[in-house]
XYZ file of C-alpha atoms in Angstrom:
781
model
C 0.000 0.000 0.000
C 2.820 2.373 0.892
C 4.429 1.868 -2.539
C 1.133 2.608 -4.243
C 0.785 5.853 -2.288
C 4.338 6.932 -3.144
C 3.766 6.259 -6.821
C 0.641 8.370 -7.053
C 1.281 11.080 -4.452
C 4.669 12.667 -4.155
C 3.658 15.735 -2.190
C 0.195 16.593 -0.912
C -0.227 20.255 -1.955
C -1.260 23.021 0.400
C -4.735 24.403 0.230
C -6.181 27.829 -0.489
C -9.626 29.137 0.244
C -11.947 29.106 -2.749
C -15.368 27.876 -3.758
C -14.521 25.071 -6.170
C -14.498 22.104 -3.776
C -16.559 22.469 -0.641
C -17.683 20.712 2.459
C -19.693 22.411 5.159
C -17.641 25.225 6.712
C -14.589 24.407 4.499
C -13.760 25.603 0.961
C -10.712 24.696 -1.087
C -9.455 25.490 -4.561
C -9.426 22.731 -7.139
C -5.908 23.689 -8.168
C -4.477 23.131 -4.721
C -6.153 19.870 -3.694
C -5.714 16.506 -5.437
C -9.277 15.422 -4.665
C -9.687 13.083 -7.692
C -6.439 11.396 -6.780
C -7.434 11.051 -3.168
C -10.866 9.712 -4.110
C -9.208 6.843 -5.986
C -7.815 5.343 -2.794
C -10.510 4.398 -0.249
C -7.927 4.530 2.537
C -7.339 8.258 2.026
C -10.406 10.327 2.976
C -12.147 12.568 0.510
C -11.954 16.266 1.178
C -15.635 16.555 0.234
C -16.650 14.360 3.178
C -18.659 15.829 6.034
C -17.329 13.352 8.600
C -14.188 14.030 10.533
C -11.252 11.698 10.059
C -11.071 8.323 11.697
C -7.760 6.993 12.954
C -7.222 4.751 9.918
C -7.957 7.621 7.543
C -5.580 9.914 9.387
C -2.958 7.174 9.294
C -3.343 6.892 5.523
C -2.991 10.642 5.191
C 0.206 10.678 7.279
C 1.708 7.685 5.450
C 1.183 9.528 2.174
C 3.947 11.895 3.318
C 6.444 9.041 3.834
C 9.304 8.806 1.359
C 12.927 7.642 1.563
C 12.673 6.701 5.224
C 11.345 10.102 6.410
C 8.087 11.981 6.737
C 8.047 15.381 5.050
C 5.975 18.545 5.529
C 3.428 17.048 7.920
C 2.208 20.404 9.216
C 1.522 22.067 5.874
C -0.040 18.943 4.332
C -1.671 17.081 7.232
C -2.043 19.188 10.386
C -3.622 22.157 8.592
C -6.120 19.879 6.865
C -9.494 21.041 8.383
C -10.871 17.511 8.894
C -7.703 16.787 10.904
C -8.303 19.894 13.007
C -11.932 18.806 13.387
C -10.771 15.384 14.598
C -8.576 17.185 17.137
C -11.617 19.175 18.290
C -13.522 15.920 18.660
C -10.764 14.489 20.859
C -10.757 17.602 23.014
C -14.531 17.640 23.479
C -15.293 16.736 27.062
C -18.323 14.720 25.924
C -17.087 12.310 23.294
C -18.466 12.803 19.800
C -18.908 9.888 17.437
C -17.549 10.934 14.069
C -20.021 8.676 12.230
C -23.055 10.336 13.851
C -24.167 13.279 11.639
C -26.114 14.860 14.503
C -23.181 14.951 16.895
C -20.817 16.016 14.133
C -23.027 18.921 13.080
C -23.330 19.986 16.728
C -19.545 19.881 17.083
C -19.084 21.856 13.860
C -21.535 24.475 15.098
C -19.694 24.766 18.428
C -16.306 25.041 16.717
C -17.531 27.680 14.268
C -18.642 29.855 17.193
C -15.149 29.719 18.665
C -12.991 30.176 15.559
C -12.684 29.272 11.888
C -10.883 26.029 11.161
C -9.942 27.041 7.618
C -8.499 30.320 8.883
C -6.565 28.470 11.577
C -5.199 26.028 8.989
C -4.122 28.867 6.711
C -2.317 30.682 9.561
C -0.459 27.504 10.519
C 0.497 26.657 6.943
C 1.856 30.148 6.344
C 3.597 30.067 9.746
C 1.671 33.157 10.849
C -0.044 31.653 13.889
C 0.895 33.740 16.946
C 1.420 31.227 19.733
C 2.297 33.833 22.340
C -0.961 35.724 21.720
C -2.880 32.475 22.253
C -1.438 32.062 25.751
C -2.821 33.308 29.059
C -0.443 34.003 31.933
C -1.708 33.472 35.467
C 0.228 35.136 38.275
C 1.303 32.984 41.227
C -0.146 33.729 44.666
C 1.443 36.835 46.221
C 3.599 37.061 43.073
C 5.946 34.413 44.441
C 7.042 31.684 42.105
C 6.617 31.119 38.404
C 3.742 32.186 36.206
C 1.392 29.509 34.936
C 1.001 29.772 31.164
C -2.180 28.222 29.800
C -3.169 27.818 26.130
C -6.497 29.002 24.858
C -8.837 26.641 23.030
C -7.490 27.551 19.593
C -3.936 26.654 20.585
C -5.136 23.451 22.261
C -6.583 22.319 18.934
C -3.223 22.856 17.236
C -1.372 20.997 20.004
C -3.816 18.075 19.836
C -3.526 17.858 16.034
C 0.288 17.724 16.311
C 0.016 15.070 19.009
C -2.238 12.923 16.814
C 0.203 13.100 13.910
C 3.237 12.360 16.104
C 1.403 9.418 17.637
C 0.908 7.832 14.210
C 4.541 8.450 13.278
C 6.134 7.138 16.469
C 3.748 4.770 18.234
C 4.779 1.651 16.318
C 8.434 2.702 16.509
C 8.562 2.785 20.305
C 9.926 -0.297 22.069
C 7.605 -2.683 23.867
C 8.609 -1.611 27.388
C 7.785 2.073 26.784
C 4.584 2.893 28.652
C 2.629 6.081 29.256
C 1.183 8.521 26.735
C 0.239 5.614 24.441
C -3.085 3.948 23.733
C -3.385 0.663 25.616
C 0.040 1.089 27.232
C -0.753 2.534 30.642
C 0.157 1.856 34.252
C -1.854 -1.323 34.627
C -0.360 -2.745 31.436
C 3.131 -2.125 32.810
C 2.208 -3.771 36.119
C 0.708 -6.740 34.272
C 3.984 -7.148 32.377
C 6.005 -7.072 35.601
C 3.795 -9.659 37.301
C 3.519 -12.065 34.372
C 6.796 -11.777 32.437
C 9.578 -11.057 34.927
C 11.079 -14.280 36.294
C 13.539 -14.729 39.150
C 14.556 -11.077 39.668
C 17.644 -10.781 41.824
C 18.723 -7.105 41.625
C 17.064 -3.927 40.405
C 17.316 -0.159 40.441
C 15.080 2.749 39.461
C 16.481 5.889 37.868
C 15.744 8.999 39.922
C 16.085 12.352 38.171
C 16.763 15.641 39.891
C 14.072 18.279 39.483
C 15.046 19.799 36.161
C 13.065 21.584 33.482
C 13.877 21.230 29.823
C 15.974 24.212 28.731
C 17.167 25.244 25.274
C 19.778 22.501 24.957
C 17.235 19.819 25.775
C 14.729 21.325 23.348
C 17.377 21.476 20.600
C 18.276 17.843 21.243
C 14.602 16.893 21.162
C 14.140 18.686 17.845
C 17.229 16.898 16.525
C 15.667 13.553 17.432
C 12.432 14.536 15.685
C 14.304 15.624 12.558
C 15.813 12.158 12.279
C 12.374 10.899 11.279
C 10.400 14.016 10.248
C 11.646 16.624 7.815
C 9.414 19.587 8.627
C 10.776 23.027 9.512
C 7.352 24.397 10.453
C 6.818 21.589 12.972
C 10.216 22.174 14.566
C 9.556 25.900 14.743
C 6.162 25.364 16.407
C 7.631 23.004 19.021
C 10.398 25.479 19.854
C 7.932 28.338 20.195
C 5.696 26.226 22.440
C 8.643 25.650 24.777
C 9.686 29.302 24.634
C 6.190 30.454 25.611
C 6.137 27.768 28.351
C 2.864 26.356 27.064
C 4.605 22.996 26.799
C 7.038 22.137 29.543
C 8.807 18.984 30.640
C 10.076 18.732 34.186
C 11.742 15.460 35.043
C 11.452 14.215 38.593
C 8.166 16.065 39.087
C 4.768 14.716 40.100
C 2.381 16.003 37.471
C 2.724 13.593 34.530
C -0.512 11.729 33.808
C -2.510 13.373 36.583
C -4.711 15.725 34.543
C -3.238 18.889 36.067
C -3.615 22.165 34.152
C 0.159 22.701 34.070
C 0.565 19.521 32.009
C 0.344 19.811 28.227
C -1.208 17.143 26.057
C 1.995 17.117 24.008
C 4.369 16.484 26.928
C 3.919 12.712 27.188
C 4.707 11.875 23.570
C 7.656 14.299 23.516
C 9.101 12.548 26.573
C 8.757 9.217 24.790
C 10.455 10.640 21.682
C 13.315 12.017 23.805
C 13.920 8.642 25.499
C 13.331 6.560 22.366
C 17.035 6.308 21.516
C 17.842 5.202 25.065
C 15.050 2.611 24.926
C 16.382 1.125 21.703
C 19.955 0.885 23.026
C 18.719 -0.814 26.187
C 16.539 -3.145 24.139
C 19.542 -4.179 22.015
C 21.488 -4.893 25.194
C 18.642 -7.078 26.446
C 18.557 -9.077 23.207
C 22.316 -9.492 23.262
C 22.239 -10.817 26.835
C 19.459 -13.264 25.927
C 21.535 -14.564 22.992
C 24.574 -15.036 25.214
C 22.633 -17.201 27.646
C 22.571 -20.814 26.373
C 19.185 -22.297 25.597
C 18.246 -25.768 26.778
C 15.267 -27.985 26.261
C 13.786 -29.379 29.465
C 14.631 -33.017 28.580
C 18.272 -32.069 27.921
C 18.795 -31.071 31.554
C 19.776 -34.385 33.172
C 21.950 -35.269 36.108
C 23.910 -38.331 37.182
C 21.204 -39.243 39.622
C 17.927 -39.759 37.798
C 15.997 -38.902 40.944
C 17.480 -35.395 41.098
C 16.083 -32.552 38.993
C 18.272 -29.907 37.416
C 16.987 -26.313 37.350
C 18.465 -23.756 34.992
C 18.026 -20.008 35.494
C 19.157 -17.962 32.478
C 20.506 -14.462 32.985
C 18.024 -11.914 31.714
C 17.580 -8.155 31.722
C 14.160 -6.559 32.073
C 13.268 -2.888 31.722
C 10.113 -0.826 32.102
C 9.830 2.902 31.447
C 6.710 4.892 32.247
C 7.387 8.413 30.911
C 10.287 9.659 33.110
C 10.258 6.682 35.531
C 12.714 3.933 34.584
C 13.026 0.526 36.255
C 15.764 -1.954 35.316
C 15.726 -5.545 36.612
C 18.272 -8.332 36.224
C 18.245 -12.013 37.107
C 22.039 -12.171 37.209
C 24.783 -11.126 39.567
C 25.164 -7.799 41.298
C 28.270 -7.004 39.213
C 26.199 -7.366 36.054
C 23.594 -5.004 37.504
C 26.301 -2.543 38.519
C 27.773 -2.491 35.002
C 24.294 -1.994 33.571
C 23.604 0.855 35.985
C 26.850 2.586 35.052
C 25.971 2.320 31.370
C 22.481 3.752 32.009
C 23.838 6.711 33.970
C 26.496 7.361 31.368
C 23.954 7.395 28.552
C 21.430 9.579 30.374
C 23.986 12.083 31.598
C 26.094 12.046 28.442
C 23.897 11.574 25.385
C 20.687 13.013 26.839
C 22.339 15.583 29.162
C 20.044 14.824 32.084
C 20.821 15.136 35.782
C 20.454 11.838 37.623
C 20.434 11.538 41.404
C 23.157 8.932 41.855
C 22.346 8.443 45.553
C 18.696 7.552 44.985
C 19.572 5.533 41.873
C 20.968 2.707 43.971
C 20.942 -1.042 43.413
C 18.591 -2.966 45.704
C 18.074 -6.634 46.373
C 14.827 -7.679 44.781
C 14.111 -10.185 47.556
C 14.931 -8.263 50.719
C 14.132 -4.657 49.685
C 11.055 -2.992 48.229
C 11.296 -0.465 45.434
C 8.869 2.312 44.479
C 7.674 2.512 40.878
C 4.716 4.437 39.350
C 3.183 4.950 42.776
C 3.359 1.301 43.889
C 5.752 -0.899 45.841
C 7.450 -3.882 44.190
C 9.176 -6.857 45.806
C 10.297 -10.299 44.653
C 8.557 -13.077 46.590
C 7.901 -16.790 46.344
C 4.821 -17.927 44.399
C 3.207 -19.206 47.601
C 3.106 -15.611 48.909
C 1.007 -14.475 45.957
C -1.124 -17.626 45.929
C -1.031 -19.058 49.473
C -2.268 -22.628 49.955
C -5.680 -23.063 51.496
C -5.443 -23.662 55.229
C -7.068 -26.653 56.893
C -9.525 -24.375 58.669
C -10.581 -22.825 55.360
C -10.917 -26.285 53.792
C -13.122 -27.448 56.658
C -15.239 -24.327 56.359
C -15.542 -24.872 52.614
C -16.607 -28.501 53.045
C -19.105 -27.495 55.708
C -20.554 -24.860 53.409
C -20.871 -27.352 50.543
C -22.575 -29.893 52.806
C -25.034 -27.278 54.048
C -25.687 -26.232 50.478
C -26.417 -29.849 49.466
C -28.698 -30.357 52.455
C -30.669 -27.200 51.644
C -31.020 -28.267 48.024
C -32.145 -31.754 49.063
C -34.659 -30.323 51.527
C -36.141 -28.127 48.821
C -36.313 -31.057 46.434
C -37.962 -33.283 49.036
C -40.457 -30.549 49.868
C -41.434 -30.233 46.223
C -41.811 -34.009 45.856
C -43.798 -34.221 49.078
C -46.218 -31.601 47.881
C -46.603 -33.386 44.553
C -47.311 -36.713 46.283
C -49.883 -35.150 48.590
C -51.628 -33.701 45.600
C -51.466 -37.061 43.802
C -52.919 -38.901 46.797
C -55.791 -36.434 46.993
C -56.527 -36.990 43.310
C -56.388 -40.791 43.713
C -58.588 -40.753 46.795
C -61.096 -38.634 44.927
C -61.084 -41.055 41.997
C -61.399 -44.002 44.371
C -64.500 -42.545 45.986
C -66.040 -41.874 42.585
C -65.302 -45.441 41.446
C -67.045 -46.874 44.508
C -70.162 -45.014 43.643
C -70.187 -46.002 39.960
C -68.248 -49.050 38.729
C -68.666 -51.619 41.472
C -66.397 -54.078 43.177
C -64.310 -55.223 40.171
C -63.158 -51.770 39.199
C -62.541 -51.057 42.871
C -60.076 -53.941 43.169
C -58.283 -53.008 39.955
C -57.942 -49.390 41.020
C -56.749 -50.458 44.451
C -53.961 -52.554 42.873
C -52.938 -49.627 40.666
C -52.821 -47.389 43.694
C -50.618 -49.882 45.533
C -48.206 -49.998 42.593
C -48.035 -46.218 42.400
C -47.523 -45.927 46.151
C -44.827 -48.615 46.013
C -42.959 -46.820 43.223
C -43.207 -43.565 45.151
C -41.861 -45.330 48.235
C -38.848 -46.573 46.277
C -38.307 -43.056 44.976
C -38.484 -41.698 48.512
C -35.854 -44.225 49.586
C -33.602 -43.251 46.729
C -34.034 -39.534 47.418
C -33.549 -40.014 51.136
C -30.353 -41.960 50.817
C -29.187 -39.809 47.889
C -26.020 -40.593 45.988
C -23.860 -43.702 46.121
C -21.617 -42.083 48.712
C -24.546 -41.482 51.054
C -25.887 -45.011 50.512
C -22.471 -46.452 51.364
C -22.336 -44.333 54.504
C -25.781 -45.519 55.580
C -24.762 -49.151 54.978
C -21.753 -48.786 57.253
C -23.913 -47.229 59.972
C -26.617 -49.930 59.820
C -24.446 -53.033 59.432
C -21.238 -52.477 61.389
C -20.776 -53.183 65.107
C -24.366 -54.245 65.962
C -24.703 -56.564 69.000
C -27.250 -58.832 67.241
C -24.504 -60.048 64.944
C -22.734 -61.812 67.835
C -23.390 -65.583 68.130
C -23.714 -65.810 71.927
C -26.256 -62.987 71.796
C -28.258 -64.608 68.988
C -28.528 -67.894 70.918
C -30.199 -66.166 73.833
C -32.805 -64.332 71.728
C -36.102 -65.620 70.298
C -35.842 -67.071 66.833
C -38.458 -64.688 65.450
C -36.371 -61.677 66.492
C -33.216 -63.146 64.965
C -35.030 -63.921 61.698
C -36.413 -60.381 61.590
C -32.921 -58.980 62.114
C -31.477 -61.192 59.359
C -34.190 -60.112 56.940
C -33.482 -56.491 57.828
C -29.764 -56.993 57.145
C -30.581 -58.629 53.815
C -32.600 -55.587 52.802
C -29.797 -53.292 53.960
C -27.236 -55.219 51.923
C -29.585 -55.302 48.964
C -30.304 -51.586 48.831
C -27.281 -49.924 50.480
C -24.219 -52.041 49.719
C -23.116 -51.206 46.141
C -19.672 -52.739 45.675
C -18.895 -50.489 42.712
C -19.682 -47.418 44.778
C -17.289 -48.591 47.465
C -14.503 -49.109 44.956
C -15.259 -45.797 43.243
C -15.139 -43.983 46.572
C -11.828 -45.551 47.517
C -10.401 -44.714 44.075
C -11.604 -41.131 44.359
C -10.032 -40.729 47.800
C -6.747 -42.174 46.557
C -6.798 -39.875 43.536
C -7.391 -36.834 45.727
C -4.522 -37.761 48.004
C -2.176 -38.217 45.045
C -3.321 -34.912 43.544
C -2.677 -33.097 46.833
C 0.769 -34.670 47.147
C 1.631 -33.738 43.551
C 0.406 -30.176 44.040
C 2.318 -29.842 47.299
C 5.510 -31.112 45.663
C 5.061 -28.737 42.713
C 4.459 -25.728 44.989
C 7.452 -26.631 47.127
C 9.728 -26.849 44.081
C 8.400 -23.544 42.748
C 9.028 -21.822 46.084
C 12.608 -23.089 46.050
C 13.391 -22.293 42.406
C 11.175 -19.390 41.303
C 10.560 -15.773 42.286
C 7.688 -13.527 41.233
C 6.978 -9.839 41.685
C 4.452 -8.738 44.259
C 2.829 -5.338 43.728
C 1.523 -3.533 46.792
C -0.155 -0.202 47.401
C 1.995 2.054 49.621
C 0.079 1.599 52.850
C 1.827 4.301 54.860
C 1.508 6.906 52.104
C -2.190 6.164 51.607
C -2.820 6.459 55.343
C -0.863 9.713 55.448
C -2.936 11.081 52.552
C -6.165 10.050 54.300
C -5.072 11.853 57.445
C -3.732 14.898 55.582
C -6.978 15.546 53.728
C -9.015 15.095 56.885
C -10.890 11.845 56.314
C -9.675 10.586 59.710
C -8.589 12.111 62.991
C -5.358 11.464 64.856
C -6.787 8.166 66.136
C -7.579 6.917 62.640
C -11.355 7.242 62.931
C -13.553 8.921 60.305
C -14.271 12.601 60.771
C -16.189 15.266 58.788
C -14.522 17.745 56.421
C -15.908 21.175 57.282
C -14.761 22.749 54.020
C -17.235 20.607 52.065
C -20.315 21.628 54.070
C -20.757 24.591 51.703
C -21.543 22.156 48.850
C -24.873 20.660 47.898
C -25.619 17.199 49.283
C -25.237 15.613 45.850
C -21.919 17.391 45.271
C -20.589 16.192 48.633
C -21.412 12.589 47.793
C -19.966 12.953 44.281
C -16.710 14.428 45.635
C -16.242 11.473 47.973
C -17.292 9.056 45.225
C -14.749 10.540 42.781
C -11.926 10.177 45.306
C -12.946 6.651 46.242
C -13.387 5.406 42.675
C -10.017 6.828 41.607
C -8.289 5.071 44.476
C -10.038 1.801 43.660
C -9.273 2.067 39.931
C -5.623 2.894 40.517
C -4.768 0.240 43.116
C -6.985 -2.577 41.784
C -3.898 -4.458 40.520
C -2.221 -4.547 43.954
C -1.866 -7.578 46.179
C -3.052 -5.642 49.257
C -6.044 -4.171 47.436
C -8.178 -5.237 50.384
C -6.608 -2.464 52.463
C -7.652 0.159 49.896
C -11.147 -1.327 49.854
C -11.313 -0.892 53.627
C -10.285 2.753 53.378
C -12.962 3.478 50.777
C -15.690 1.355 52.355
C -15.144 2.521 55.930
C -13.129 5.748 56.220
C -14.430 7.603 53.150
C -18.007 6.369 53.464
C -18.429 7.346 57.104
C -16.503 10.590 56.636
C -19.079 11.481 53.977
C -21.940 10.554 56.324
C -20.433 12.669 59.117
C -19.937 15.615 56.723
C -23.604 15.444 55.706
C -24.614 15.186 59.356
C -22.532 18.241 60.271
C -23.987 20.249 57.387
C -27.588 19.559 58.481
C -26.726 19.696 62.221
C -27.946 16.156 62.794
C -26.483 12.986 64.241
C -24.715 10.230 62.349
C -27.627 7.867 62.987
C -30.120 10.320 61.501
C -27.892 10.917 58.463
C -27.542 7.164 57.873
C -31.303 6.742 58.198
C -31.922 9.457 55.596
C -29.150 8.709 53.069
C -28.725 4.996 53.925
C -25.341 3.356 54.109
C -25.064 3.416 50.296
C -25.397 7.254 50.318
C -28.460 7.409 48.104
C -29.539 10.854 46.945
C -32.426 12.168 44.874
C -32.273 14.453 41.856
C -34.652 17.308 41.035
C -37.168 14.865 39.547
C -37.181 12.689 42.632
C -35.242 9.847 41.027
C -32.884 7.897 43.264
C -29.162 8.076 42.435
C -26.226 6.148 43.870
C -22.799 7.596 43.070
C -20.660 6.214 45.898
C -19.589 2.599 45.271
C -21.700 0.201 47.312
C -20.149 -2.355 49.630
C -21.072 -5.190 47.276
C -19.594 -3.315 44.309
C -16.355 -2.703 46.201
C -16.202 -6.343 47.278
C -16.464 -7.551 43.670
C -13.713 -5.252 42.363
C -10.382 -6.714 41.298
C -7.613 -6.727 38.710
C -9.740 -7.018 35.590
C -8.707 -4.099 33.396
C -5.634 -2.796 31.562
C -6.258 0.921 31.817
C -4.183 3.973 32.601
C -6.211 5.518 35.431
C -5.720 9.043 36.643
C -4.151 9.379 40.046
C -6.272 10.579 42.931
C -4.077 13.679 43.350
C -6.240 15.903 41.161
C -9.431 15.027 43.074
C -8.115 14.801 46.608
C -6.292 18.158 46.515
C -9.193 20.153 45.077
C -12.612 21.333 46.219
C -15.077 23.275 44.082
C -17.290 25.552 46.176
C -20.543 26.675 44.597
C -21.083 30.435 44.566
C -24.366 32.282 44.971
C -23.972 35.043 42.399
C -26.314 37.547 40.726
C -24.025 37.746 37.703
C -25.521 36.898 34.301
C -24.948 33.239 33.347
C -21.640 32.394 31.717
C -21.033 29.794 29.044
C -19.684 26.442 30.172
C -15.890 26.414 29.848
C -15.692 22.705 29.001
C -14.306 22.225 25.520
C -16.907 23.122 22.872
C -19.852 23.088 25.282
C -22.609 25.543 24.294
C -24.761 25.283 27.400
C -25.478 28.508 29.265
C -27.264 27.026 32.316
C -24.039 27.089 34.287
C -23.141 27.402 37.941
C -20.019 29.244 39.074
C -17.641 27.305 41.315
C -14.615 28.607 43.169
C -11.432 26.532 43.227
C -10.071 25.779 46.695
C -6.728 23.979 46.735
C -5.718 21.641 49.539
C -2.205 23.018 49.968
C -3.544 26.555 50.402
C -6.260 25.450 52.803
C -3.755 23.538 54.956
C -0.945 26.093 54.378
C 1.465 23.330 53.411
C 4.238 23.460 50.829
C 3.906 20.490 48.427
C 7.695 20.365 48.120
C 7.992 19.548 51.831
C 7.871 15.743 51.961
C 7.640 15.753 55.761
C 4.277 17.546 55.753
C 3.085 16.622 52.248
C 2.607 13.091 50.932
C 5.623 11.850 49.006
C 4.820 11.282 45.346
C 1.493 13.146 45.471
C 1.276 15.991 42.995
C -0.355 19.373 43.508
C -2.255 21.743 41.243
C -0.488 25.017 40.486
C -1.153 27.561 43.219
C -2.167 30.311 40.783
C -5.546 28.582 40.292
C -6.513 28.929 43.952
C -9.776 30.894 44.407
C -10.271 31.151 40.643
C -13.860 30.729 39.460
C -15.058 28.505 36.662
C -18.591 28.180 35.251
C -19.657 24.628 34.452
C -22.940 23.113 33.329
C -24.567 20.367 35.459
C -23.336 17.546 33.211
C -19.697 18.634 33.258
C -19.572 19.419 36.964
C -20.943 15.911 37.561
C -18.224 14.423 35.324
C -15.597 16.600 37.023
C -16.553 15.404 40.504
C -16.721 11.767 39.417
C -13.263 11.936 37.823
C -14.419 11.379 34.230
C -12.914 14.710 33.131
C -10.027 16.739 34.510
C -8.529 20.196 34.043
C -7.198 18.894 30.726
C -10.779 18.726 29.427
C -11.788 22.316 30.215
C -10.573 25.659 28.938
C -8.602 26.778 31.978
C -7.741 30.060 30.256
C -11.421 31.082 30.437
C -11.673 31.353 34.201
C -13.854 34.209 35.386
C -13.220 36.661 38.222
C -16.002 36.889 40.796
C -15.598 38.937 43.962
């Protein structure tokens, strides 16, 4: 396909505004656009199409610019293409728009046209006349101390998103497999899944810790040099440099704002970080492959020893690596000297080729077995397989067997009750028929019917016996109870008893042997017991060998940090018991519940892959739930019991129409949660360090500042930041939670108008500051 595109399209020409070829809101000249040529290939979208571009269509458009191993002029021939800009607008829209739905697309086009003209924006970018600095809004820090926060307006966000989409198509398949973050389907949980499933027998590891350092001109020049190795586009390089100069895009290694949805993070930062580290990733990947080739490969049957009873276990030396944006973890299954040489090479490359400052003290080698290591907000440690999957204790096995027996008894009782009711009904019917026959048919019919009744009753009796004694196992158990150890089986006792009694006993034993002594059942039971014992012995031997020869990675949530965060925010008091948060009493009841629900769901989504996930469930189910109940009780000046009676334990609320809503995860929902997804969840930092206080204002209604939202029924909320409320410096790890990010202080007490739908999504964590136009904050006294 790529050869066919090269043969027909050498360069995709720029477009001018004219009336020859048109789609709604866009006009192009026939001389500047190869529309007939593009219409020939179904993979390349037609410029006359109303729909915005899908990912495959955009990929075809980008690949059309590939020639001689490089991409050329992507900005002037792809980014400025109005359907591409429209696709970027669709990605930025807080409420997702389906490009194949004409209604949603027309609504999006109408919203975009009210903000700016896409064709005018494309022309300014193509002619390199777009003023990036004029599209920026500077927000002063509190008390004019610190750095200004530079935020892009919506027009600049569209350009940044369009560039990100194009760079993603160019680089995503060229990144190595252990590069995570800023990529579709390659998030935190995917990285953790790789560590738990693929890393075998780790012995030593280290994580690279960078000093707090912002990208300066030399880093930006090096980044542009890396981009130029694959993309030949002067306009693109110029735009990236201007974005860094205006501080709209910034990269600060060693910080805590990547992937958290903070306003100071640009949508372009993640992919630029991956591009900057791509060369390092490839060098490390080549080293891994080389080490794997050096290790000899054996088939399992080739590993033999002199003693046939002894097994030989071979552990090859391997190197593993995982990089999530600026966090790098390197693991080896070899000696410490090998790990030390690898660490020296990593530091030399990062400090030499990439000119980055690495904290050599924190970048230390640790034993994977005896020391934990922090990575992407979680704690890792190498443990035996039995730690991750402990064997079932005898007490648990007894409880399980007891539960199964009780379950069988209840099922049998229900079955017997149904049969008993059926038989009672049948006997009533038969007795009724018998009475009728007496009155009509005489003695002969009476005898025949009586015999039929006896047969039916006899068959029912046999069925009752079978149901009572149940399966073969139960019949065998009854036989042992009725035939073993009875005193009437002794000869000197039988001689002293009447013959009639002895004969009755013998007949009874014959019936017992006839109905309850199946030889095959006895043999089957003994075989089943022997098979279970052998299976348990085999499983025990296998688990013992695995514990002695294999190590796995256990992933835990940082318990102490989570408890410190819970206490810092105010969910618990100094004794660890739930307490109300007075700051939230100014909110509506529904907003209070949604704030707690957003924090709880983010914690559950983030730590669902951890081994100690039960601890996080306890914090959400107990501490957050009852803190919410106490906050509602304090707001309405009631007791906790009265609040629980009104809202219930599931924190049910009612909307304006009287419909019941449940936003906080129920106890059953929390209990059923587990490691079932491969997502890249947002950290709880953005929700836990922020409160939006509703304002009572007589100002005229503002438009919703969510991307391309036209609703005017908005409510103004004031931003209250946790660090300002507590008067704590986020850089102070003693008072702040280590690894928890903070929103820029310049946004404190700023006001933002949001419609009911978007404020609901904001509280619940479905959208973040990245999904709203932060440059459109309003000032309300």
